Structures are given as C-alpha cells and as structure tokens.
C-alpha cells in the first residue's frame, strides 16, 4: 500500500487573530473502546457577541453551532454514534475567554451502555471561565442502562467574576429497567479555591444503602442545578425546600446548589426548570 500524497501547505499570509481549530481525526482506540475529546473555545468577537475560534469534535462527539442567546454563542453536542460504551474514554473541554458568553447543550440524552467483558467507561468534562465570562452547561440527561459501568467527572475552574449555570440530570435505568453502575463527581473551584466537591455512586456495585432513605430513597432520577454568580455576594440566596424532594443550599461563596430527587427524568426536569424560573436563572 502506498502512502497518500501530502497536501501542500497554503501560501503564507497574515497571522489569524483567532486560534484555528485543529482537524478532527478518527477516535483513537483505547482497550476495547474509543478515546475521543471535543474542544470548544469562546472569545469576544469585538462586536458585542461571541466567536468560536475552536470547535473540534472526535469520534462520537460532534459539535454544532446552533441558534442561542443574542449576545453569546451556543454549541450543541450531537452524538455521532452510540456512546459511551464500556471501555470508552470520552471528554469535553469548554473554555470561555474574558467577557465572552457560551451555552452548551446536547441534542439528545446520553445513554451509557455495557461494553465487551463488562469494561467500565469514563466521561470527563472540563469547564473554564475567565474574568467576566458566562458559561451555561445544560446537557440533556445521562441514562445508565442495565449492565453499564460509567464514571463521570466534571471539573469547573472559574475566575472571581465569572458566572456559571450548570445542570446535571442522571436517570438510573431506562423504563422498567434496573440501573447500571454510575459514579459521578463534580468539582468546582473559584479563584483557585474549592467551592464544591462531591461524589455520588449508585447502582449495582455501589456502597450498600445507595437506594435507601439516606441517599435516593427509591427514586430513579437525581439532578442538580449549580449557579455561581458574583451578585450573590451582596444578595445571598436563603436555604429552602422546593417540595418534599428538592432543596436549595447556599454554598460558602457566591453560589447556590439545587438538588432534586424524582421518580423519572420528566419530573426531574420539571422541578429543575421551576427552580430556574423562581430565581431568574
């Protein structure tokens, strides 16, 4: 087999002002699964809006710019194939530069499925927001199907004046199905100091009692809404209940966490949306 001819480099011209997006190549093998990373960078466009000089996906992680807020950019994560399967290593990295605004959504729910020989899968998210930036992370639910083993980790690093709205929705099993094993960790720092660091493990193989009254109490959907906003320093949010299985918890910083349990994903979304509207988020 002969190697393909090299593509000639374009003629030299003036250096671009925006960081060019690297070409997305095929997902690299990792054990029995694939390894793929999607990368987003948002910067001010100089006209009051937000540009996306970096928008690159790989393998099952495809990125599309979609219609969103007038002053910000919106990117939708589109699944190009079934993922995560057992053995997969997936990651999404989103960076918002000084003064820019970015909303990240997904086109559909993410379904974790079992893979070959019961290998676990991993899904990492890294979010960075610089001074005066606004980042909204609003994906559709994560559903852990029977037999799946998934570990997720979300790390957010925020500058002191950055704003973050982050929603997580996790559904344990499809309709009338036992759940897979899910371990989910969320870690948020602000100005280099820890703001929130928590981990939840549910499903077969998790610590005994995960389904008991001290954890999920028999519910199959759990979600949270995290809001970090400097305005809470002068106007903090008071703790309160939003029903029998939903609570508002102010954090040790300009932030608030809404935690919700529900019997299914539909009810979970309703409760989280009610919290957003109640606080103008």
mmCIF file of C-alpha atoms in Angstrom:
data_model
loop_
_atom_site.group_PDB
_atom_site.id
_atom_site.type_symbol
_atom_site.label_atom_id
_atom_site.label_comp_id
_atom_site.label_asym_id
_atom_site.label_seq_id
_atom_site.Cartn_x
_atom_site.Cartn_y
_atom_site.Cartn_z
ATOM 1 C CA UNK A 1 0.000 0.000 0.000
ATOM 2 C CA UNK A 2 1.378 3.417 -0.877
ATOM 3 C CA UNK A 3 1.097 6.403 1.437
ATOM 4 C CA UNK A 4 -1.303 9.165 0.333
ATOM 5 C CA UNK A 5 0.304 12.210 -1.218
ATOM 6 C CA UNK A 6 0.964 15.061 1.152
ATOM 7 C CA UNK A 7 -1.366 18.037 0.878
ATOM 8 C CA UNK A 8 0.642 21.177 0.035
ATOM 9 C CA UNK A 9 0.635 23.897 2.677
ATOM 10 C CA UNK A 10 -1.318 27.071 1.830
ATOM 11 C CA UNK A 11 0.597 30.197 0.935
ATOM 12 C CA UNK A 12 1.769 32.216 3.905
ATOM 13 C CA UNK A 13 -0.459 35.136 4.828
ATOM 14 C CA UNK A 14 -1.128 37.385 7.792
ATOM 15 C CA UNK A 15 -1.406 35.594 11.105
ATOM 16 C CA UNK A 16 -5.042 34.927 12.096
ATOM 17 C CA UNK A 17 -6.394 36.749 15.100
ATOM 18 C CA UNK A 18 -8.378 33.708 16.251
ATOM 19 C CA UNK A 19 -6.986 30.358 17.291
ATOM 20 C CA UNK A 20 -7.583 27.890 14.423
ATOM 21 C CA UNK A 21 -9.442 24.675 15.153
ATOM 22 C CA UNK A 22 -7.358 21.529 14.721
ATOM 23 C CA UNK A 23 -8.686 18.951 12.291
ATOM 24 C CA UNK A 24 -10.759 16.277 13.984
ATOM 25 C CA UNK A 25 -9.307 12.850 13.347
ATOM 26 C CA UNK A 26 -10.712 9.390 13.998
ATOM 27 C CA UNK A 27 -11.218 8.304 17.564
ATOM 28 C CA UNK A 28 -8.154 6.551 18.896
ATOM 29 C CA UNK A 29 -8.558 3.006 20.249
ATOM 30 C CA UNK A 30 -8.354 2.527 23.993
ATOM 31 C CA UNK A 31 -8.666 -1.062 25.125
ATOM 32 C CA UNK A 32 -11.983 -2.316 23.803
ATOM 33 C CA UNK A 33 -13.446 1.188 23.421
ATOM 34 C CA UNK A 34 -12.591 4.506 21.839
ATOM 35 C CA UNK A 35 -10.904 7.619 23.162
ATOM 36 C CA UNK A 36 -12.268 10.948 21.918
ATOM 37 C CA UNK A 37 -12.229 14.586 23.015
ATOM 38 C CA UNK A 38 -14.399 17.526 21.924
ATOM 39 C CA UNK A 39 -12.968 21.033 22.427
ATOM 40 C CA UNK A 40 -14.679 24.427 22.485
ATOM 41 C CA UNK A 41 -13.208 27.887 22.965
ATOM 42 C CA UNK A 42 -15.354 31.027 23.048
ATOM 43 C CA UNK A 43 -13.968 34.578 22.787
ATOM 44 C CA UNK A 44 -15.490 38.057 22.301
ATOM 45 C CA UNK A 45 -15.959 38.869 18.615
ATOM 46 C CA UNK A 46 -15.378 42.613 19.046
ATOM 47 C CA UNK A 47 -18.986 43.462 18.136
ATOM 48 C CA UNK A 48 -20.701 42.603 21.396
ATOM 49 C CA UNK A 49 -21.077 38.930 20.565
ATOM 50 C CA UNK A 50 -19.052 35.731 20.956
ATOM 51 C CA UNK A 51 -16.901 33.927 18.387
ATOM 52 C CA UNK A 52 -15.842 30.279 18.394
ATOM 53 C CA UNK A 53 -12.253 30.058 17.136
ATOM 54 C CA UNK A 54 -12.041 26.466 18.345
ATOM 55 C CA UNK A 55 -14.843 23.975 17.723
ATOM 56 C CA UNK A 56 -13.486 20.471 17.227
ATOM 57 C CA UNK A 57 -15.061 17.071 17.825
ATOM 58 C CA UNK A 58 -13.848 13.487 17.519
ATOM 59 C CA UNK A 59 -15.464 10.085 17.082
ATOM 60 C CA UNK A 60 -18.867 10.020 18.794
ATOM 61 C CA UNK A 61 -18.568 13.658 19.932
ATOM 62 C CA UNK A 62 -19.722 16.024 17.165
ATOM 63 C CA UNK A 63 -20.158 19.767 17.799
ATOM 64 C CA UNK A 64 -22.528 22.142 16.008
ATOM 65 C CA UNK A 65 -23.041 25.870 16.485
ATOM 66 C CA UNK A 66 -26.769 26.441 16.973
ATOM 67 C CA UNK A 67 -29.054 29.418 17.491
ATOM 68 C CA UNK A 68 -28.752 30.707 21.048
ATOM 69 C CA UNK A 69 -28.621 33.925 23.082
ATOM 70 C CA UNK A 70 -28.218 37.121 21.064
ATOM 71 C CA UNK A 71 -25.031 38.185 22.843
ATOM 72 C CA UNK A 72 -23.465 34.777 23.290
ATOM 73 C CA UNK A 73 -22.674 31.623 21.366
ATOM 74 C CA UNK A 74 -24.451 28.290 21.670
ATOM 75 C CA UNK A 75 -22.945 24.909 20.838
ATOM 76 C CA UNK A 76 -24.886 21.637 20.691
ATOM 77 C CA UNK A 77 -23.203 18.300 21.295
ATOM 78 C CA UNK A 78 -24.510 15.749 18.794
ATOM 79 C CA UNK A 79 -23.876 12.031 19.275
ATOM 80 C CA UNK A 80 -22.317 10.685 16.065
ATOM 81 C CA UNK A 81 -22.550 7.085 17.312
ATOM 82 C CA UNK A 82 -23.674 5.161 20.399
ATOM 83 C CA UNK A 83 -21.523 6.217 23.339
ATOM 84 C CA UNK A 84 -20.343 5.815 25.960
ATOM 85 C CA UNK A 85 -19.985 2.064 25.697
ATOM 86 C CA UNK A 86 -17.955 0.018 28.123
ATOM 87 C CA UNK A 87 -14.268 0.756 27.605
ATOM 88 C CA UNK A 88 -14.801 4.206 26.061
ATOM 89 C CA UNK A 89 -12.868 7.253 27.268
ATOM 90 C CA UNK A 90 -14.700 10.440 26.300
ATOM 91 C CA UNK A 91 -14.051 14.061 27.247
ATOM 92 C CA UNK A 92 -15.461 17.516 26.552
ATOM 93 C CA UNK A 93 -13.427 20.673 27.195
ATOM 94 C CA UNK A 94 -15.046 24.125 27.074
ATOM 95 C CA UNK A 95 -13.156 27.361 27.687
ATOM 96 C CA UNK A 96 -14.747 30.819 27.798
ATOM 97 C CA UNK A 97 -12.381 33.776 27.498
ATOM 98 C CA UNK A 98 -12.631 37.138 29.255
ATOM 99 C CA UNK A 99 -16.042 38.739 28.664
ATOM 100 C CA UNK A 100 -17.430 36.020 26.379
ATOM 101 C CA UNK A 101 -20.639 34.018 26.861
ATOM 102 C CA UNK A 102 -21.209 30.375 25.924
ATOM 103 C CA UNK A 103 -24.115 27.954 26.264
ATOM 104 C CA UNK A 104 -23.504 24.235 25.694
ATOM 105 C CA UNK A 105 -26.444 21.879 25.153
ATOM 106 C CA UNK A 106 -26.877 18.390 23.720
ATOM 107 C CA UNK A 107 -29.218 17.176 21.004
ATOM 108 C CA UNK A 108 -30.460 14.143 22.956
ATOM 109 C CA UNK A 109 -29.967 12.175 26.136
ATOM 110 C CA UNK A 110 -26.686 10.332 26.609
ATOM 111 C CA UNK A 111 -27.173 6.593 27.202
ATOM 112 C CA UNK A 112 -24.400 4.603 28.875
ATOM 113 C CA UNK A 113 -24.421 1.016 27.593
ATOM 114 C CA UNK A 114 -22.474 -2.098 28.594
ATOM 115 C CA UNK A 115 -19.399 -2.978 26.611
ATOM 116 C CA UNK A 116 -17.273 -6.007 25.947
ATOM 117 C CA UNK A 117 -16.317 -8.057 29.021
ATOM 118 C CA UNK A 118 -18.038 -5.559 31.328
ATOM 119 C CA UNK A 119 -15.312 -2.932 30.921
ATOM 120 C CA UNK A 120 -16.115 0.432 32.564
ATOM 121 C CA UNK A 121 -16.450 3.664 30.593
ATOM 122 C CA UNK A 122 -15.333 7.170 31.529
ATOM 123 C CA UNK A 123 -16.761 10.568 30.590
ATOM 124 C CA UNK A 124 -14.872 13.688 31.699
ATOM 125 C CA UNK A 125 -15.947 17.333 31.375
ATOM 126 C CA UNK A 126 -13.609 20.270 31.979
ATOM 127 C CA UNK A 127 -15.054 23.791 32.058
ATOM 128 C CA UNK A 128 -13.057 27.022 32.330
ATOM 129 C CA UNK A 129 -14.495 30.537 32.606
ATOM 130 C CA UNK A 130 -12.226 33.587 32.752
ATOM 131 C CA UNK A 131 -12.940 37.059 34.203
ATOM 132 C CA UNK A 132 -16.378 38.374 33.310
ATOM 133 C CA UNK A 133 -17.212 35.237 31.317
ATOM 134 C CA UNK A 134 -20.538 33.406 31.433
ATOM 135 C CA UNK A 135 -20.845 29.656 30.880
ATOM 136 C CA UNK A 136 -24.092 27.698 30.767
ATOM 137 C CA UNK A 137 -23.668 23.915 30.752
ATOM 138 C CA UNK A 138 -27.115 22.460 30.014
ATOM 139 C CA UNK A 139 -26.899 18.950 28.506
ATOM 140 C CA UNK A 140 -29.776 16.520 28.254
ATOM 141 C CA UNK A 141 -29.990 13.692 30.839
ATOM 142 C CA UNK A 142 -27.479 10.900 31.289
ATOM 143 C CA UNK A 143 -29.200 7.491 31.360
ATOM 144 C CA UNK A 144 -27.350 4.485 32.779
ATOM 145 C CA UNK A 145 -28.721 1.338 31.153
ATOM 146 C CA UNK A 146 -28.645 -2.070 32.790
ATOM 147 C CA UNK A 147 -25.177 -3.627 32.821
ATOM 148 C CA UNK A 148 -23.344 -0.373 32.120
ATOM 149 C CA UNK A 149 -20.482 0.865 34.284
ATOM 150 C CA UNK A 150 -19.751 4.559 33.930
ATOM 151 C CA UNK A 151 -17.635 7.042 35.843
ATOM 152 C CA UNK A 152 -18.161 10.729 35.108
ATOM 153 C CA UNK A 153 -16.113 13.657 36.344
ATOM 154 C CA UNK A 154 -16.921 17.332 35.847
ATOM 155 C CA UNK A 155 -14.302 19.919 36.805
ATOM 156 C CA UNK A 156 -15.068 23.643 36.550
ATOM 157 C CA UNK A 157 -12.461 26.347 37.128
ATOM 158 C CA UNK A 158 -13.850 29.867 37.492
ATOM 159 C CA UNK A 159 -12.300 33.319 37.751
ATOM 160 C CA UNK A 160 -13.642 35.542 40.585
ATOM 161 C CA UNK A 161 -16.056 37.455 38.300
ATOM 162 C CA UNK A 162 -17.108 34.506 36.121
ATOM 163 C CA UNK A 163 -20.678 33.202 36.114
ATOM 164 C CA UNK A 164 -21.696 29.553 35.777
ATOM 165 C CA UNK A 165 -25.019 27.777 35.341
ATOM 166 C CA UNK A 166 -24.572 24.004 35.390
ATOM 167 C CA UNK A 167 -27.297 21.367 35.183
ATOM 168 C CA UNK A 168 -26.801 17.646 35.750
ATOM 169 C CA UNK A 169 -29.564 15.077 35.296
ATOM 170 C CA UNK A 170 -28.926 11.388 35.896
ATOM 171 C CA UNK A 171 -31.518 8.680 35.281
ATOM 172 C CA UNK A 172 -30.838 5.199 36.644
ATOM 173 C CA UNK A 173 -32.035 2.731 34.042
ATOM 174 C CA UNK A 174 -34.487 3.023 31.183
ATOM 175 C CA UNK A 175 -38.209 2.396 31.682
ATOM 176 C CA UNK A 176 -38.794 -0.645 33.922
ATOM 177 C CA UNK A 177 -35.077 -1.476 33.796
ATOM 178 C CA UNK A 178 -32.525 -1.985 36.537
ATOM 179 C CA UNK A 179 -29.791 0.653 36.510
ATOM 180 C CA UNK A 180 -26.153 0.333 35.635
ATOM 181 C CA UNK A 181 -23.378 1.415 37.980
ATOM 182 C CA UNK A 182 -22.795 5.182 37.947
ATOM 183 C CA UNK A 183 -20.158 7.109 39.862
ATOM 184 C CA UNK A 184 -20.379 10.847 39.344
ATOM 185 C CA UNK A 185 -18.052 13.527 40.723
ATOM 186 C CA UNK A 186 -18.422 17.307 40.476
ATOM 187 C CA UNK A 187 -15.598 19.626 41.494
ATOM 188 C CA UNK A 188 -15.768 23.426 41.183
ATOM 189 C CA UNK A 189 -13.084 25.953 42.091
ATOM 190 C CA UNK A 190 -13.378 29.744 42.112
ATOM 191 C CA UNK A 191 -10.297 31.955 42.139
ATOM 192 C CA UNK A 192 -8.288 28.791 42.750
ATOM 193 C CA UNK A 193 -10.191 27.872 45.916
ATOM 194 C CA UNK A 194 -12.588 24.904 46.263
ATOM 195 C CA UNK A 195 -16.256 25.848 46.035
ATOM 196 C CA UNK A 196 -17.882 22.416 45.679
ATOM 197 C CA UNK A 197 -16.514 18.873 45.614
ATOM 198 C CA UNK A 198 -18.943 15.972 45.807
ATOM 199 C CA UNK A 199 -19.331 12.420 44.555
ATOM 200 C CA UNK A 200 -22.332 10.113 44.244
ATOM 201 C CA UNK A 201 -22.247 6.403 43.440
ATOM 202 C CA UNK A 202 -25.433 4.499 42.546
ATOM 203 C CA UNK A 203 -26.446 1.146 41.150
ATOM 204 C CA UNK A 204 -25.196 -2.453 41.439
ATOM 205 C CA UNK A 205 -21.732 -2.456 42.938
ATOM 206 C CA UNK A 206 -22.128 0.868 44.731
ATOM 207 C CA UNK A 207 -21.848 1.099 48.506
ATOM 208 C CA UNK A 208 -24.686 -0.558 50.391
ATOM 209 C CA UNK A 209 -27.573 1.781 51.073
ATOM 210 C CA UNK A 210 -27.321 3.875 47.890
ATOM 211 C CA UNK A 211 -31.022 3.238 47.257
ATOM 212 C CA UNK A 212 -32.075 3.708 50.882
ATOM 213 C CA UNK A 213 -33.796 6.673 52.550
ATOM 214 C CA UNK A 214 -30.476 8.361 53.378
ATOM 215 C CA UNK A 215 -29.466 8.608 49.700
ATOM 216 C CA UNK A 216 -32.024 8.227 46.878
ATOM 217 C CA UNK A 217 -34.952 6.809 48.820
ATOM 218 C CA UNK A 218 -36.086 4.577 45.976
ATOM 219 C CA UNK A 219 -36.019 7.313 43.331
ATOM 220 C CA UNK A 220 -34.525 6.653 39.920
ATOM 221 C CA UNK A 221 -33.698 10.209 38.825
ATOM 222 C CA UNK A 222 -31.361 12.655 40.542
ATOM 223 C CA UNK A 223 -30.303 16.086 39.391
ATOM 224 C CA UNK A 224 -28.768 19.335 40.445
ATOM 225 C CA UNK A 225 -28.561 22.917 39.342
ATOM 226 C CA UNK A 226 -25.447 24.856 40.333
ATOM 227 C CA UNK A 227 -25.385 28.638 39.953
ATOM 228 C CA UNK A 228 -22.240 30.657 40.613
ATOM 229 C CA UNK A 229 -22.813 34.413 40.355
ATOM 230 C CA UNK A 230 -20.864 37.294 41.966
ATOM 231 C CA UNK A 231 -24.148 39.109 42.680
ATOM 232 C CA UNK A 232 -24.875 36.554 45.420
ATOM 233 C CA UNK A 233 -22.126 38.177 47.499
ATOM 234 C CA UNK A 234 -24.377 41.198 48.084
ATOM 235 C CA UNK A 235 -27.683 39.339 47.769
ATOM 236 C CA UNK A 236 -27.240 35.753 49.031
ATOM 237 C CA UNK A 237 -29.896 33.096 48.456
ATOM 238 C CA UNK A 238 -31.526 31.652 51.577
ATOM 239 C CA UNK A 239 -31.782 27.874 52.072
ATOM 240 C CA UNK A 240 -35.222 26.417 51.489
ATOM 241 C CA UNK A 241 -37.153 23.351 50.383
ATOM 242 C CA UNK A 242 -38.768 23.260 46.939
ATOM 243 C CA UNK A 243 -41.074 20.383 47.737
ATOM 244 C CA UNK A 244 -40.553 17.087 49.507
ATOM 245 C CA UNK A 245 -37.515 16.020 47.469
ATOM 246 C CA UNK A 246 -35.893 19.268 46.323
ATOM 247 C CA UNK A 247 -33.680 21.620 48.322
ATOM 248 C CA UNK A 248 -31.861 24.913 47.776
ATOM 249 C CA UNK A 249 -28.465 25.056 49.514
ATOM 250 C CA UNK A 250 -26.285 28.193 49.518
ATOM 251 C CA UNK A 251 -22.577 27.397 49.271
ATOM 252 C CA UNK A 252 -19.623 29.038 51.007
ATOM 253 C CA UNK A 253 -19.149 31.524 48.176
ATOM 254 C CA UNK A 254 -21.397 33.401 45.704
ATOM 255 C CA UNK A 255 -23.109 30.168 44.690
ATOM 256 C CA UNK A 256 -26.207 28.076 45.281
ATOM 257 C CA UNK A 257 -26.927 24.389 44.673
ATOM 258 C CA UNK A 258 -30.388 22.988 43.948
ATOM 259 C CA UNK A 259 -30.627 19.215 44.473
ATOM 260 C CA UNK A 260 -33.655 17.225 43.294
ATOM 261 C CA UNK A 261 -34.843 13.610 43.502
ATOM 262 C CA UNK A 262 -37.649 12.394 41.270
ATOM 263 C CA UNK A 263 -39.274 9.123 40.143
ATOM 264 C CA UNK A 264 -38.326 9.732 36.495
ATOM 265 C CA UNK A 265 -36.465 12.101 34.197
ATOM 266 C CA UNK A 266 -39.571 14.040 33.144
ATOM 267 C CA UNK A 267 -40.467 15.013 36.691
ATOM 268 C CA UNK A 268 -36.834 15.813 37.403
ATOM 269 C CA UNK A 269 -36.670 18.324 34.542
ATOM 270 C CA UNK A 270 -39.921 19.965 35.643
ATOM 271 C CA UNK A 271 -38.568 20.567 39.152
ATOM 272 C CA UNK A 272 -35.215 21.897 37.919
ATOM 273 C CA UNK A 273 -36.929 24.235 35.461
ATOM 274 C CA UNK A 274 -39.161 25.538 38.235
ATOM 275 C CA UNK A 275 -36.074 26.371 40.276
ATOM 276 C CA UNK A 276 -34.516 28.223 37.339
ATOM 277 C CA UNK A 277 -37.617 30.328 36.812
ATOM 278 C CA UNK A 278 -38.059 31.043 40.529
ATOM 279 C CA UNK A 279 -34.582 32.580 40.755
ATOM 280 C CA UNK A 280 -34.416 34.128 37.311
ATOM 281 C CA UNK A 281 -31.660 31.831 36.073
#
